[in-house]
Amino acid sequence: MPGDDAGTYARPSHPHAADALHLISQSRLHAGFLLALVAIPLVWLLINRTTVGFRLRAVGYNPGAARAAGISVATTTVLAMGISGALAATAGIVQTLGIQHVMTPAVASGYGFDAIAVALLARSNPWAILPAAMLFGALHNGASFMQLQTQVSSDLISIVQASVIVFIAAPAIIRWLLRLREGQVAKVAITEREAISSV
């Protein structure tokens, strides 16, 4: 259905349905927060206490070893995408009904990248997702307030978030570089031994 502005499309808004989702009237706190509290232990149980979770972890840690153990990497990957997609869709529904009140193409712009950053900060631990998400939420909300009160660009918050991600990812990157270096050194040593033995 065409929207009011040229080139935009939107469904009719549903403010009454949105009011039913709000936990506190005249606030942005809605039922999505409760759904997150329910999803956290459920996801933890799925990952750590079920055979499906074992397959997900095995494929995530080492696809080659998982394949050698008889686990279908392709099927498990599709399953992981389906579970994460269902969680993302649920988040999008409550975000649309609870905050935006209308469906637009840009209703969830940037949230996917924020979710990746939150998962990195939480080290993919479901119990750490909530505090990590609240930290990023506080940074986002504080950015607008900071810009209004101090005239400091809200892009500073993006720099802070990027710095957090870099520091979190740095150990893994360093380990990868060290393994790459060790592999190159080992290849050189093997080549030298073969050259010496052939003389």
JSON list of C-alpha atoms in Angstrom, two decimals:
[
{"chain": "A", "resi": 1, "resn": "MET", "atom": "CA", "xyz": [0.00, 0.00, 0.00]},
{"chain": "A", "resi": 2, "resn": "PRO", "atom": "CA", "xyz": [1.50, 3.37, -0.93]},
{"chain": "A", "resi": 3, "resn": "GLY", "atom": "CA", "xyz": [2.50, 5.58, 1.94]},
{"chain": "A", "resi": 4, "resn": "ASP", "atom": "CA", "xyz": [1.95, 9.29, 2.31]},
{"chain": "A", "resi": 5, "resn": "ASP", "atom": "CA", "xyz": [5.35, 10.17, 0.85]},
{"chain": "A", "resi": 6, "resn": "ALA", "atom": "CA", "xyz": [6.27, 9.46, -2.75]},
{"chain": "A", "resi": 7, "resn": "GLY", "atom": "CA", "xyz": [8.39, 6.36, -3.13]},
{"chain": "A", "resi": 8, "resn": "THR", "atom": "CA", "xyz": [7.57, 4.95, 0.31]},
{"chain": "A", "resi": 9, "resn": "TYR", "atom": "CA", "xyz": [5.33, 2.06, 1.26]},
{"chain": "A", "resi": 10, "resn": "ALA", "atom": "CA", "xyz": [3.80, 1.31, 4.62]},
{"chain": "A", "resi": 11, "resn": "ARG", "atom": "CA", "xyz": [0.97, -0.60, 6.20]},
{"chain": "A", "resi": 12, "resn": "PRO", "atom": "CA", "xyz": [-1.62, 1.23, 8.28]},
{"chain": "A", "resi": 13, "resn": "SER", "atom": "CA", "xyz": [-0.40, 1.92, 11.79]},
{"chain": "A", "resi": 14, "resn": "HIS", "atom": "CA", "xyz": [-1.88, 0.09, 14.79]},
{"chain": "A", "resi": 15, "resn": "PRO", "atom": "CA", "xyz": [-1.43, 2.32, 17.85]},
{"chain": "A", "resi": 16, "resn": "HIS", "atom": "CA", "xyz": [-4.10, 0.49, 19.84]},
{"chain": "A", "resi": 17, "resn": "ALA", "atom": "CA", "xyz": [-2.37, -2.86, 19.39]},
{"chain": "A", "resi": 18, "resn": "ALA", "atom": "CA", "xyz": [0.89, -1.19, 20.37]},
{"chain": "A", "resi": 19, "resn": "ASP", "atom": "CA", "xyz": [-0.60, 0.17, 23.59]},
{"chain": "A", "resi": 20, "resn": "ALA", "atom": "CA", "xyz": [-1.45, -3.37, 24.64]},
{"chain": "A", "resi": 21, "resn": "LEU", "atom": "CA", "xyz": [2.23, -4.34, 24.39]},
{"chain": "A", "resi": 22, "resn": "HIS", "atom": "CA", "xyz": [3.53, -1.55, 26.62]},
{"chain": "A", "resi": 23, "resn": "LEU", "atom": "CA", "xyz": [4.47, -2.57, 30.15]},
{"chain": "A", "resi": 24, "resn": "ILE", "atom": "CA", "xyz": [4.49, 1.03, 31.38]},
{"chain": "A", "resi": 25, "resn": "SER", "atom": "CA", "xyz": [2.20, 3.60, 29.83]},
{"chain": "A", "resi": 26, "resn": "GLN", "atom": "CA", "xyz": [3.82, 6.54, 28.05]},
{"chain": "A", "resi": 27, "resn": "SER", "atom": "CA", "xyz": [7.14, 4.69, 27.85]},
{"chain": "A", "resi": 28, "resn": "ARG", "atom": "CA", "xyz": [9.08, 2.68, 25.28]},
{"chain": "A", "resi": 29, "resn": "LEU", "atom": "CA", "xyz": [9.30, -0.39, 27.54]},
{"chain": "A", "resi": 30, "resn": "HIS", "atom": "CA", "xyz": [7.15, -3.07, 25.94]},
{"chain": "A", "resi": 31, "resn": "ALA", "atom": "CA", "xyz": [6.55, -6.82, 25.99]},
{"chain": "A", "resi": 32, "resn": "GLY", "atom": "CA", "xyz": [9.63, -7.43, 23.88]},
{"chain": "A", "resi": 33, "resn": "PHE", "atom": "CA", "xyz": [11.73, -7.09, 27.04]},
{"chain": "A", "resi": 34, "resn": "LEU", "atom": "CA", "xyz": [9.79, -9.93, 28.68]},
{"chain": "A", "resi": 35, "resn": "LEU", "atom": "CA", "xyz": [10.16, -12.04, 25.55]},
{"chain": "A", "resi": 36, "resn": "ALA", "atom": "CA", "xyz": [13.92, -11.49, 25.72]},
{"chain": "A", "resi": 37, "resn": "LEU", "atom": "CA", "xyz": [13.97, -12.63, 29.35]},
{"chain": "A", "resi": 38, "resn": "VAL", "atom": "CA", "xyz": [12.13, -15.79, 28.33]},
{"chain": "A", "resi": 39, "resn": "ALA", "atom": "CA", "xyz": [14.26, -16.40, 25.23]},
{"chain": "A", "resi": 40, "resn": "ILE", "atom": "CA", "xyz": [17.59, -16.22, 27.07]},
{"chain": "A", "resi": 41, "resn": "PRO", "atom": "CA", "xyz": [17.17, -19.36, 29.24]},
{"chain": "A", "resi": 42, "resn": "LEU", "atom": "CA", "xyz": [15.41, -21.20, 26.40]},
{"chain": "A", "resi": 43, "resn": "VAL", "atom": "CA", "xyz": [18.29, -20.56, 24.01]},
{"chain": "A", "resi": 44, "resn": "TRP", "atom": "CA", "xyz": [20.81, -21.55, 26.70]},
{"chain": "A", "resi": 45, "resn": "LEU", "atom": "CA", "xyz": [18.97, -24.83, 27.29]},
{"chain": "A", "resi": 46, "resn": "LEU", "atom": "CA", "xyz": [18.76, -25.48, 23.56]},
{"chain": "A", "resi": 47, "resn": "ILE", "atom": "CA", "xyz": [22.47, -24.90, 23.01]},
{"chain": "A", "resi": 48, "resn": "ASN", "atom": "CA", "xyz": [23.83, -26.64, 26.12]},
{"chain": "A", "resi": 49, "resn": "ARG", "atom": "CA", "xyz": [21.30, -29.34, 27.01]},
{"chain": "A", "resi": 50, "resn": "THR", "atom": "CA", "xyz": [20.06, -30.81, 23.72]},
{"chain": "A", "resi": 51, "resn": "THR", "atom": "CA", "xyz": [21.52, -32.86, 20.88]},
{"chain": "A", "resi": 52, "resn": "VAL", "atom": "CA", "xyz": [20.53, -30.09, 18.48]},
{"chain": "A", "resi": 53, "resn": "GLY", "atom": "CA", "xyz": [22.60, -27.66, 20.52]},
{"chain": "A", "resi": 54, "resn": "PHE", "atom": "CA", "xyz": [25.52, -30.08, 20.51]},
{"chain": "A", "resi": 55, "resn": "ARG", "atom": "CA", "xyz": [25.40, -30.24, 16.71]},
{"chain": "A", "resi": 56, "resn": "LEU", "atom": "CA", "xyz": [25.18, -26.46, 16.50]},
{"chain": "A", "resi": 57, "resn": "ARG", "atom": "CA", "xyz": [28.22, -26.03, 18.74]},
{"chain": "A", "resi": 58, "resn": "ALA", "atom": "CA", "xyz": [30.18, -28.73, 16.94]},
{"chain": "A", "resi": 59, "resn": "VAL", "atom": "CA", "xyz": [29.59, -27.19, 13.52]},
{"chain": "A", "resi": 60, "resn": "GLY", "atom": "CA", "xyz": [30.30, -23.71, 14.87]},
{"chain": "A", "resi": 61, "resn": "TYR", "atom": "CA", "xyz": [33.60, -24.68, 16.49]},
{"chain": "A", "resi": 62, "resn": "ASN", "atom": "CA", "xyz": [34.96, -26.99, 13.78]},
{"chain": "A", "resi": 63, "resn": "PRO", "atom": "CA", "xyz": [32.89, -27.85, 10.70]},
{"chain": "A", "resi": 64, "resn": "GLY", "atom": "CA", "xyz": [35.51, -30.32, 9.48]},
{"chain": "A", "resi": 65, "resn": "ALA", "atom": "CA", "xyz": [35.54, -32.31, 12.72]},
{"chain": "A", "resi": 66, "resn": "ALA", "atom": "CA", "xyz": [31.73, -32.20, 12.87]},
{"chain": "A", "resi": 67, "resn": "ARG", "atom": "CA", "xyz": [31.51, -33.56, 9.32]},
{"chain": "A", "resi": 68, "resn": "ALA", "atom": "CA", "xyz": [33.96, -36.33, 10.22]},
{"chain": "A", "resi": 69, "resn": "ALA", "atom": "CA", "xyz": [31.76, -37.22, 13.20]},
{"chain": "A", "resi": 70, "resn": "GLY", "atom": "CA", "xyz": [28.77, -37.72, 10.93]},
{"chain": "A", "resi": 71, "resn": "ILE", "atom": "CA", "xyz": [27.02, -34.39, 11.50]},
{"chain": "A", "resi": 72, "resn": "SER", "atom": "CA", "xyz": [25.46, -32.77, 8.44]},
{"chain": "A", "resi": 73, "resn": "VAL", "atom": "CA", "xyz": [27.09, -29.35, 8.31]},
{"chain": "A", "resi": 74, "resn": "ALA", "atom": "CA", "xyz": [24.69, -28.02, 5.68]},
{"chain": "A", "resi": 75, "resn": "THR", "atom": "CA", "xyz": [21.57, -29.11, 7.57]},
{"chain": "A", "resi": 76, "resn": "THR", "atom": "CA", "xyz": [22.89, -27.77, 10.86]},
{"chain": "A", "resi": 77, "resn": "THR", "atom": "CA", "xyz": [23.81, -24.46, 9.24]},
{"chain": "A", "resi": 78, "resn": "VAL", "atom": "CA", "xyz": [20.31, -24.08, 7.81]},
{"chain": "A", "resi": 79, "resn": "LEU", "atom": "CA", "xyz": [18.85, -24.98, 11.21]},
{"chain": "A", "resi": 80, "resn": "ALA", "atom": "CA", "xyz": [20.98, -22.31, 12.91]},
{"chain": "A", "resi": 81, "resn": "MET", "atom": "CA", "xyz": [19.84, -19.78, 10.33]},
{"chain": "A", "resi": 82, "resn": "GLY", "atom": "CA", "xyz": [16.21, -20.76, 10.93]},
{"chain": "A", "resi": 83, "resn": "ILE", "atom": "CA", "xyz": [16.48, -20.40, 14.72]},
{"chain": "A", "resi": 84, "resn": "SER", "atom": "CA", "xyz": [18.26, -17.06, 14.51]},
{"chain": "A", "resi": 85, "resn": "GLY", "atom": "CA", "xyz": [15.79, -15.89, 11.87]},
{"chain": "A", "resi": 86, "resn": "ALA", "atom": "CA", "xyz": [12.85, -16.78, 14.10]},
{"chain": "A", "resi": 87, "resn": "LEU", "atom": "CA", "xyz": [14.36, -14.84, 17.00]},
{"chain": "A", "resi": 88, "resn": "ALA", "atom": "CA", "xyz": [15.10, -11.86, 14.74]},
{"chain": "A", "resi": 89, "resn": "ALA", "atom": "CA", "xyz": [11.56, -11.95, 13.33]},
{"chain": "A", "resi": 90, "resn": "THR", "atom": "CA", "xyz": [10.09, -11.96, 16.84]},
{"chain": "A", "resi": 91, "resn": "ALA", "atom": "CA", "xyz": [12.26, -8.99, 17.77]},
{"chain": "A", "resi": 92, "resn": "GLY", "atom": "CA", "xyz": [11.17, -7.19, 14.62]},
{"chain": "A", "resi": 93, "resn": "ILE", "atom": "CA", "xyz": [7.49, -7.79, 15.36]},
{"chain": "A", "resi": 94, "resn": "VAL", "atom": "CA", "xyz": [7.62, -6.40, 18.88]},
{"chain": "A", "resi": 95, "resn": "GLN", "atom": "CA", "xyz": [9.83, -3.51, 17.76]},
{"chain": "A", "resi": 96, "resn": "THR", "atom": "CA", "xyz": [7.35, -2.61, 15.02]},
{"chain": "A", "resi": 97, "resn": "LEU", "atom": "CA", "xyz": [4.26, -2.90, 17.20]},
{"chain": "A", "resi": 98, "resn": "GLY", "atom": "CA", "xyz": [5.79, -1.52, 20.38]},
{"chain": "A", "resi": 99, "resn": "ILE", "atom": "CA", "xyz": [7.87, 1.39, 19.05]},
{"chain": "A", "resi": 100, "resn": "GLN", "atom": "CA", "xyz": [7.35, 2.20, 15.38]},
{"chain": "A", "resi": 101, "resn": "HIS", "atom": "CA", "xyz": [3.60, 1.45, 15.17]},
{"chain": "A", "resi": 102, "resn": "VAL", "atom": "CA", "xyz": [3.95, 1.18, 11.39]},
{"chain": "A", "resi": 103, "resn": "MET", "atom": "CA", "xyz": [5.80, -1.08, 8.97]},
{"chain": "A", "resi": 104, "resn": "THR", "atom": "CA", "xyz": [8.33, 0.67, 6.74]},
{"chain": "A", "resi": 105, "resn": "PRO", "atom": "CA", "xyz": [11.32, -0.62, 4.73]},
{"chain": "A", "resi": 106, "resn": "ALA", "atom": "CA", "xyz": [13.72, 1.03, 7.20]},
{"chain": "A", "resi": 107, "resn": "VAL", "atom": "CA", "xyz": [11.95, -0.10, 10.38]},
{"chain": "A", "resi": 108, "resn": "ALA", "atom": "CA", "xyz": [14.96, -2.17, 11.54]},
{"chain": "A", "resi": 109, "resn": "SER", "atom": "CA", "xyz": [17.77, -0.29, 9.86]},
{"chain": "A", "resi": 110, "resn": "GLY", "atom": "CA", "xyz": [21.11, -1.08, 11.51]},
{"chain": "A", "resi": 111, "resn": "TYR", "atom": "CA", "xyz": [19.72, -3.44, 14.15]},
{"chain": "A", "resi": 112, "resn": "GLY", "atom": "CA", "xyz": [21.31, -6.47, 12.53]},
{"chain": "A", "resi": 113, "resn": "PHE", "atom": "CA", "xyz": [24.80, -5.01, 12.84]},
{"chain": "A", "resi": 114, "resn": "ASP", "atom": "CA", "xyz": [24.06, -4.02, 16.44]},
{"chain": "A", "resi": 115, "resn": "ALA", "atom": "CA", "xyz": [22.98, -7.60, 17.14]},
{"chain": "A", "resi": 116, "resn": "ILE", "atom": "CA", "xyz": [26.27, -8.93, 15.77]},
{"chain": "A", "resi": 117, "resn": "ALA", "atom": "CA", "xyz": [28.18, -6.48, 17.98]},
{"chain": "A", "resi": 118, "resn": "VAL", "atom": "CA", "xyz": [26.14, -7.51, 21.03]},
{"chain": "A", "resi": 119, "resn": "ALA", "atom": "CA", "xyz": [26.80, -11.20, 20.30]},
{"chain": "A", "resi": 120, "resn": "LEU", "atom": "CA", "xyz": [30.52, -10.49, 20.01]},
{"chain": "A", "resi": 121, "resn": "LEU", "atom": "CA", "xyz": [30.53, -8.57, 23.27]},
{"chain": "A", "resi": 122, "resn": "ALA", "atom": "CA", "xyz": [28.64, -11.39, 25.00]},
{"chain": "A", "resi": 123, "resn": "ARG", "atom": "CA", "xyz": [31.01, -14.00, 23.52]},
{"chain": "A", "resi": 124, "resn": "SER", "atom": "CA", "xyz": [27.91, -15.83, 22.22]},
{"chain": "A", "resi": 125, "resn": "ASN", "atom": "CA", "xyz": [26.86, -16.55, 25.82]},
{"chain": "A", "resi": 126, "resn": "PRO", "atom": "CA", "xyz": [23.05, -16.25, 26.10]},
{"chain": "A", "resi": 127, "resn": "TRP", "atom": "CA", "xyz": [23.26, -15.11, 29.74]},
{"chain": "A", "resi": 128, "resn": "ALA", "atom": "CA", "xyz": [25.60, -12.26, 28.77]},
{"chain": "A", "resi": 129, "resn": "ILE", "atom": "CA", "xyz": [23.40, -11.08, 25.90]},
{"chain": "A", "resi": 130, "resn": "LEU", "atom": "CA", "xyz": [21.07, -9.07, 28.16]},
{"chain": "A", "resi": 131, "resn": "PRO", "atom": "CA", "xyz": [23.72, -6.86, 29.84]},
{"chain": "A", "resi": 132, "resn": "ALA", "atom": "CA", "xyz": [25.55, -6.45, 26.53]},
{"chain": "A", "resi": 133, "resn": "ALA", "atom": "CA", "xyz": [22.33, -5.41, 24.79]},
{"chain": "A", "resi": 134, "resn": "MET", "atom": "CA", "xyz": [21.45, -3.01, 27.60]},
{"chain": "A", "resi": 135, "resn": "LEU", "atom": "CA", "xyz": [24.92, -1.45, 27.32]},
{"chain": "A", "resi": 136, "resn": "PHE", "atom": "CA", "xyz": [24.51, -0.87, 23.60]},
{"chain": "A", "resi": 137, "resn": "GLY", "atom": "CA", "xyz": [20.97, 0.39, 24.14]},
{"chain": "A", "resi": 138, "resn": "ALA", "atom": "CA", "xyz": [22.21, 2.88, 26.71]},
{"chain": "A", "resi": 139, "resn": "LEU", "atom": "CA", "xyz": [24.91, 4.04, 24.30]},
{"chain": "A", "resi": 140, "resn": "HIS", "atom": "CA", "xyz": [22.39, 4.53, 21.50]},
{"chain": "A", "resi": 141, "resn": "ASN", "atom": "CA", "xyz": [19.91, 6.42, 23.67]},
{"chain": "A", "resi": 142, "resn": "GLY", "atom": "CA", "xyz": [22.66, 8.44, 25.29]},
{"chain": "A", "resi": 143, "resn": "ALA", "atom": "CA", "xyz": [24.02, 9.47, 21.90]},
{"chain": "A", "resi": 144, "resn": "SER", "atom": "CA", "xyz": [20.95, 11.55, 21.03]},
{"chain": "A", "resi": 145, "resn": "PHE", "atom": "CA", "xyz": [20.85, 13.13, 24.49]},
{"chain": "A", "resi": 146, "resn": "MET", "atom": "CA", "xyz": [24.58, 13.89, 24.36]},
{"chain": "A", "resi": 147, "resn": "GLN", "atom": "CA", "xyz": [24.24, 15.54, 20.97]},
{"chain": "A", "resi": 148, "resn": "LEU", "atom": "CA", "xyz": [21.39, 17.76, 22.18]},
{"chain": "A", "resi": 149, "resn": "GLN", "atom": "CA", "xyz": [23.02, 18.75, 25.47]},
{"chain": "A", "resi": 150, "resn": "THR", "atom": "CA", "xyz": [26.70, 19.06, 24.54]},
{"chain": "A", "resi": 151, "resn": "GLN", "atom": "CA", "xyz": [26.64, 19.52, 20.75]},
{"chain": "A", "resi": 152, "resn": "VAL", "atom": "CA", "xyz": [28.97, 16.52, 20.46]},
{"chain": "A", "resi": 153, "resn": "SER", "atom": "CA", "xyz": [28.28, 14.40, 17.39]},
{"chain": "A", "resi": 154, "resn": "SER", "atom": "CA", "xyz": [26.44, 11.17, 18.05]},
{"chain": "A", "resi": 155, "resn": "ASP", "atom": "CA", "xyz": [28.97, 9.47, 15.76]},
{"chain": "A", "resi": 156, "resn": "LEU", "atom": "CA", "xyz": [31.25, 9.36, 18.80]},
{"chain": "A", "resi": 157, "resn": "ILE", "atom": "CA", "xyz": [29.11, 6.52, 20.13]},
{"chain": "A", "resi": 158, "resn": "SER", "atom": "CA", "xyz": [29.69, 4.57, 16.93]},
{"chain": "A", "resi": 159, "resn": "ILE", "atom": "CA", "xyz": [33.42, 5.01, 17.46]},
{"chain": "A", "resi": 160, "resn": "VAL", "atom": "CA", "xyz": [33.10, 3.71, 21.03]},
{"chain": "A", "resi": 161, "resn": "GLN", "atom": "CA", "xyz": [31.12, 0.70, 19.84]},
{"chain": "A", "resi": 162, "resn": "ALA", "atom": "CA", "xyz": [33.63, -0.04, 17.09]},
{"chain": "A", "resi": 163, "resn": "SER", "atom": "CA", "xyz": [36.48, 0.20, 19.61]},
{"chain": "A", "resi": 164, "resn": "VAL", "atom": "CA", "xyz": [34.72, -2.29, 21.90]},
{"chain": "A", "resi": 165, "resn": "ILE", "atom": "CA", "xyz": [34.32, -4.74, 19.02]},
{"chain": "A", "resi": 166, "resn": "VAL", "atom": "CA", "xyz": [37.96, -4.34, 17.96]},
{"chain": "A", "resi": 167, "resn": "PHE", "atom": "CA", "xyz": [39.25, -5.02, 21.48]},
{"chain": "A", "resi": 168, "resn": "ILE", "atom": "CA", "xyz": [36.99, -8.06, 21.79]},
{"chain": "A", "resi": 169, "resn": "ALA", "atom": "CA", "xyz": [38.00, -9.47, 18.42]},
{"chain": "A", "resi": 170, "resn": "ALA", "atom": "CA", "xyz": [41.71, -8.64, 18.84]},
{"chain": "A", "resi": 171, "resn": "PRO", "atom": "CA", "xyz": [42.72, -11.81, 20.76]},
{"chain": "A", "resi": 172, "resn": "ALA", "atom": "CA", "xyz": [41.12, -14.08, 18.16]},
{"chain": "A", "resi": 173, "resn": "ILE", "atom": "CA", "xyz": [42.75, -12.13, 15.33]},
{"chain": "A", "resi": 174, "resn": "ILE", "atom": "CA", "xyz": [46.14, -12.33, 17.05]},
{"chain": "A", "resi": 175, "resn": "ARG", "atom": "CA", "xyz": [45.77, -16.09, 17.58]},
{"chain": "A", "resi": 176, "resn": "TRP", "atom": "CA", "xyz": [44.85, -16.52, 13.91]},
{"chain": "A", "resi": 177, "resn": "LEU", "atom": "CA", "xyz": [47.87, -14.50, 12.80]},
{"chain": "A", "resi": 178, "resn": "LEU", "atom": "CA", "xyz": [50.15, -16.51, 15.08]},
{"chain": "A", "resi": 179, "resn": "ARG", "atom": "CA", "xyz": [48.81, -19.80, 13.71]},
{"chain": "A", "resi": 180, "resn": "LEU", "atom": "CA", "xyz": [49.27, -18.48, 10.19]},
{"chain": "A", "resi": 181, "resn": "ARG", "atom": "CA", "xyz": [52.84, -17.47, 11.03]},
{"chain": "A", "resi": 182, "resn": "GLU", "atom": "CA", "xyz": [53.58, -20.84, 12.63]},
{"chain": "A", "resi": 183, "resn": "GLY", "atom": "CA", "xyz": [52.24, -22.61, 9.56]},
{"chain": "A", "resi": 184, "resn": "GLN", "atom": "CA", "xyz": [54.47, -20.56, 7.28]},
{"chain": "A", "resi": 185, "resn": "VAL", "atom": "CA", "xyz": [57.52, -21.20, 9.48]},
{"chain": "A", "resi": 186, "resn": "ALA", "atom": "CA", "xyz": [56.76, -24.93, 9.49]},
{"chain": "A", "resi": 187, "resn": "LYS", "atom": "CA", "xyz": [56.50, -24.99, 5.69]},
{"chain": "A", "resi": 188, "resn": "VAL", "atom": "CA", "xyz": [59.84, -23.19, 5.38]},
{"chain": "A", "resi": 189, "resn": "ALA", "atom": "CA", "xyz": [61.48, -25.64, 7.80]},
{"chain": "A", "resi": 190, "resn": "ILE", "atom": "CA", "xyz": [60.13, -28.64, 5.87]},
{"chain": "A", "resi": 191, "resn": "THR", "atom": "CA", "xyz": [61.34, -27.17, 2.59]},
{"chain": "A", "resi": 192, "resn": "GLU", "atom": "CA", "xyz": [64.82, -26.57, 4.04]},
{"chain": "A", "resi": 193, "resn": "ARG", "atom": "CA", "xyz": [65.03, -30.13, 5.41]},
{"chain": "A", "resi": 194, "resn": "GLU", "atom": "CA", "xyz": [63.98, -31.56, 2.05]},
{"chain": "A", "resi": 195, "resn": "ALA", "atom": "CA", "xyz": [66.58, -29.41, 0.31]},
{"chain": "A", "resi": 196, "resn": "ILE", "atom": "CA", "xyz": [69.32, -30.55, 2.71]},
{"chain": "A", "resi": 197, "resn": "SER", "atom": "CA", "xyz": [68.37, -34.23, 2.45]},
{"chain": "A", "resi": 198, "resn": "SER", "atom": "CA", "xyz": [68.43, -34.09, -1.34]},
{"chain": "A", "resi": 199, "resn": "VAL", "atom": "CA", "xyz": [72.01, -32.78, -1.40]}
]
